[in-house]
mmCIF file of C-alpha atoms and ligand atoms in Angstrom:
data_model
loop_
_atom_site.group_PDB
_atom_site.id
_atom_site.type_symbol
_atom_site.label_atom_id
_atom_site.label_comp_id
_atom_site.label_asym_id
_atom_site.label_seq_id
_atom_site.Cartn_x
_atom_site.Cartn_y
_atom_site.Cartn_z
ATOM 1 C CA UNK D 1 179.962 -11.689 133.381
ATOM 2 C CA UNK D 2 182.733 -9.112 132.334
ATOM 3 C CA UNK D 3 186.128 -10.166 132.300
ATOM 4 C CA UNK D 4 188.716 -7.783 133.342
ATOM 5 C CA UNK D 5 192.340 -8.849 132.605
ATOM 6 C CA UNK D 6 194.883 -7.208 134.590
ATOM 7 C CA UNK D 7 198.939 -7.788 134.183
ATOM 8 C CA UNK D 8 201.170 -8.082 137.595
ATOM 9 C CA UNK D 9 204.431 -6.547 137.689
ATOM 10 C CA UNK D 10 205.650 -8.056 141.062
ATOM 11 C CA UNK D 11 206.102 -10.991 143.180
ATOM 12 C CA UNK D 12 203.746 -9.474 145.794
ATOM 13 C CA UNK D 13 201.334 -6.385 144.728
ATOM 14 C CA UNK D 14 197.935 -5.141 145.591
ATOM 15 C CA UNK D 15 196.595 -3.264 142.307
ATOM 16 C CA UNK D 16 193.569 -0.648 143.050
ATOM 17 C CA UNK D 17 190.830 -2.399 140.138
ATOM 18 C CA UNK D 18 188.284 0.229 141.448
ATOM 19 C CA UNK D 19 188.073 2.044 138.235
ATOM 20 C CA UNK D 20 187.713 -0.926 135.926
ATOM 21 C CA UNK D 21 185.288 -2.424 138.092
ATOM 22 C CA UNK D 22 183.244 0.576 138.547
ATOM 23 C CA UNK D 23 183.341 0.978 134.592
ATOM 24 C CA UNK D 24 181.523 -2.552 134.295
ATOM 25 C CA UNK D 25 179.561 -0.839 136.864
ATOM 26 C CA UNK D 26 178.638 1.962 134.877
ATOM 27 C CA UNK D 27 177.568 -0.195 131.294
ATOM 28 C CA UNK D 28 176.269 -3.452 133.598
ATOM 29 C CA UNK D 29 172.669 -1.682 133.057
ATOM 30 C CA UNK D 30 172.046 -2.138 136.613
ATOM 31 C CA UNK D 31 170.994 0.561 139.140
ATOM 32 C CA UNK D 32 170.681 -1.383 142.253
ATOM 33 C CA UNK D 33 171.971 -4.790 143.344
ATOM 34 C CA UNK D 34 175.286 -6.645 143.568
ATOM 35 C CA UNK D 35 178.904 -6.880 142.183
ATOM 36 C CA UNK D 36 181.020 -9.490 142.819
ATOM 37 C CA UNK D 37 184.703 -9.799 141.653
ATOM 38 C CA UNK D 38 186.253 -13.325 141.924
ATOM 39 C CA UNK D 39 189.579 -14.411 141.363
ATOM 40 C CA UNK D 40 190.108 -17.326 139.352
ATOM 41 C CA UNK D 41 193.081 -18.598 140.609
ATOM 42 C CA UNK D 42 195.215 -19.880 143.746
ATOM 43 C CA UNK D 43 197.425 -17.747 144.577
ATOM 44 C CA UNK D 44 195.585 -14.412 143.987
ATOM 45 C CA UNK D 45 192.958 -12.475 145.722
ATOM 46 C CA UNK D 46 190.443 -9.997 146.107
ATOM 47 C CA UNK D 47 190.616 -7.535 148.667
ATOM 48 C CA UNK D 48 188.730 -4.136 150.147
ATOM 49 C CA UNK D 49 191.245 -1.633 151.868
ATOM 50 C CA UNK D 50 192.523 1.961 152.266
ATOM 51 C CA UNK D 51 193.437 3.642 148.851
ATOM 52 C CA UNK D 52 194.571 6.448 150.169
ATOM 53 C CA UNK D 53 198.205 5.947 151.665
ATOM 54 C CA UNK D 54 200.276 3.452 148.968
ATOM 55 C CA UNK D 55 202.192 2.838 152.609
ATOM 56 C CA UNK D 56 199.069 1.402 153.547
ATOM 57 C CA UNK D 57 198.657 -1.525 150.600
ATOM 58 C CA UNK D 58 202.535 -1.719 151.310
ATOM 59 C CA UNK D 59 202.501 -2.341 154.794
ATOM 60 C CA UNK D 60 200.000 -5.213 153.989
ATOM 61 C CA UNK D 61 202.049 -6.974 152.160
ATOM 62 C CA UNK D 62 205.148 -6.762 154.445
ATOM 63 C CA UNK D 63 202.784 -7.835 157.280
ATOM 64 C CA UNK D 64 201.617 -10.939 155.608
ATOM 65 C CA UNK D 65 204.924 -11.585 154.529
ATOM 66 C CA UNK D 66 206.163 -11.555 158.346
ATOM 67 C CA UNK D 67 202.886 -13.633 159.151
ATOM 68 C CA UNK D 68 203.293 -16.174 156.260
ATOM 69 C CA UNK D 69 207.314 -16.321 154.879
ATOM 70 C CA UNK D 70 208.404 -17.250 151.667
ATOM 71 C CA UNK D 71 210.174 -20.368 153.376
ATOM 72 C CA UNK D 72 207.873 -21.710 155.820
ATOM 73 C CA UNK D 73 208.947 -26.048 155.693
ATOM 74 C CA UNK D 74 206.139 -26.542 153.499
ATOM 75 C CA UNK D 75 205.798 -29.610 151.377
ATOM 76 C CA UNK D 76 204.459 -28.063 148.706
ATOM 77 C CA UNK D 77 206.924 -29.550 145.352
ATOM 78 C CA UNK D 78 205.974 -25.907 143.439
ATOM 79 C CA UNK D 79 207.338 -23.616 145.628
ATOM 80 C CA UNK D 80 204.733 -21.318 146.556
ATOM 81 C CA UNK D 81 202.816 -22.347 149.480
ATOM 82 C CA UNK D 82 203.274 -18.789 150.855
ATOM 83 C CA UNK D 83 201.116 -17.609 148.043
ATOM 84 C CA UNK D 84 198.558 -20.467 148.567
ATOM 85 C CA UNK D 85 198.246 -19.406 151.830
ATOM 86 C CA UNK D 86 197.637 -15.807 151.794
ATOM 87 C CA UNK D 87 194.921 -16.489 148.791
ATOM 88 C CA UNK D 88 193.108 -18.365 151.386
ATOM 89 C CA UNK D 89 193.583 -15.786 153.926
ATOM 90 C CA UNK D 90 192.084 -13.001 152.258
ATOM 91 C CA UNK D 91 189.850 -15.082 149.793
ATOM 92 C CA UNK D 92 189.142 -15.396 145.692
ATOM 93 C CA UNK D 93 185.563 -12.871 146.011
ATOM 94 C CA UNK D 94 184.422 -9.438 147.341
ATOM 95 C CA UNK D 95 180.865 -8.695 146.973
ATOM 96 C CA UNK D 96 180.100 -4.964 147.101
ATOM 97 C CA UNK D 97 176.294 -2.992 146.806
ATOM 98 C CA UNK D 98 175.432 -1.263 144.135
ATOM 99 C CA UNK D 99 173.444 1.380 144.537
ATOM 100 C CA UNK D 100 172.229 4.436 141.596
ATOM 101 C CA UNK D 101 174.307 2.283 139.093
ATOM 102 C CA UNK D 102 177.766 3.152 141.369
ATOM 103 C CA UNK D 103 179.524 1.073 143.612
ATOM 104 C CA UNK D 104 178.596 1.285 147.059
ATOM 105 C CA UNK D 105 182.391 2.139 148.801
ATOM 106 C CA UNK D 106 183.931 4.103 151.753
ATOM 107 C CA UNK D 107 185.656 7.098 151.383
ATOM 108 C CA UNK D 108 188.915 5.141 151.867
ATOM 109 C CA UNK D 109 188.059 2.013 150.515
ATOM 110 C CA UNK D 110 189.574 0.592 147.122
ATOM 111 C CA UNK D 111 188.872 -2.767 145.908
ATOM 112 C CA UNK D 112 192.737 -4.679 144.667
ATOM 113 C CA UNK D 113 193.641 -7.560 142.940
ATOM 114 C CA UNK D 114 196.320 -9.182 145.314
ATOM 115 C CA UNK D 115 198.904 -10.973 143.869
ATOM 116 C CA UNK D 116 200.733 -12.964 145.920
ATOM 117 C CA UNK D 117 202.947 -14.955 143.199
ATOM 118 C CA UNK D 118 203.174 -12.876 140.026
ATOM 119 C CA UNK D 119 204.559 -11.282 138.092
ATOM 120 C CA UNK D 120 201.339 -12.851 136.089
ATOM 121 C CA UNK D 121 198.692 -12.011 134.103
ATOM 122 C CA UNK D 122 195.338 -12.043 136.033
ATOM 123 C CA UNK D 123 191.651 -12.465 135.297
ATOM 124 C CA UNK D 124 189.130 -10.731 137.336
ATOM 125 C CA UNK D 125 185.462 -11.468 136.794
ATOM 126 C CA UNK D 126 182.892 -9.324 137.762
ATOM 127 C CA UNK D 127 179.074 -9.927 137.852
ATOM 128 C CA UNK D 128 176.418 -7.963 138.520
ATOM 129 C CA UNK D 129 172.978 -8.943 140.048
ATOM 130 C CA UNK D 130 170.303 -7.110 140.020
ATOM 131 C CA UNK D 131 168.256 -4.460 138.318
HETATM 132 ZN ZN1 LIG N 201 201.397 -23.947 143.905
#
């Protein structure tokens, strides 16, 4: 298991990890098989989605933010059930082939570390399966 460590800058960000994933990719020693990348943590998430457009990412975040406000009556005494609740949404894991020792990915696709509660710093762990 590699752990990649990644620093947040925002309250609410989606960060394209592509590239550092697809380096553990590159020295995992695998050629075919699996990645995963998992979150540790509850009020962060993994995510696949367009890397293309940064309006795209953006527009993500002001959606969930409409679907799940910052002030929402929750009971929560830390303050950030918003968070909680989009972490559970979009989940702590992505699992994505691997295929000629590359990721396996769309055209558009980009793999991010959601935060939902930062600024933080963040642990993603990646492991491959395989051979
Ligand atoms: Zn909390």
């Amino acid at each position: 298991m590699t752990v990649v460590t990644v620093q947040t800058a925002a309250r609410f960000e989606m960060i394209d990890i592509t590239g550092r994933v697809a380096a553990v990719v590159r020295t995992g020693g695998i050629k075919q098989g699996f990645c995963t990348v998992f979150v540790p943590h509850t009020t962060a998430a993994v995510t696949i989605n367009e890397n293309a457009d940064p309006d795209v990412p953006r527009d993500i975040l002001a959606g969930l933010d409409r679907l799940v406000p910052l002030a929402g009556g929750y009971r929560h005494a830390e303050g950030n059930s918003a968070a909680h609740i989009k972490a559970s949404l979009f989940g702590a894991s992505q699992t994505v082939l691997v295929e000629d020792g590359a990721l396996v990915l769309g055209t558009w696709q980009s793999l991010f570390l959601c935060e939902f509660d930062g600024p933080r710093t963040r642990k993603v762990l990646v492991k491959l399966t395989g051979a």
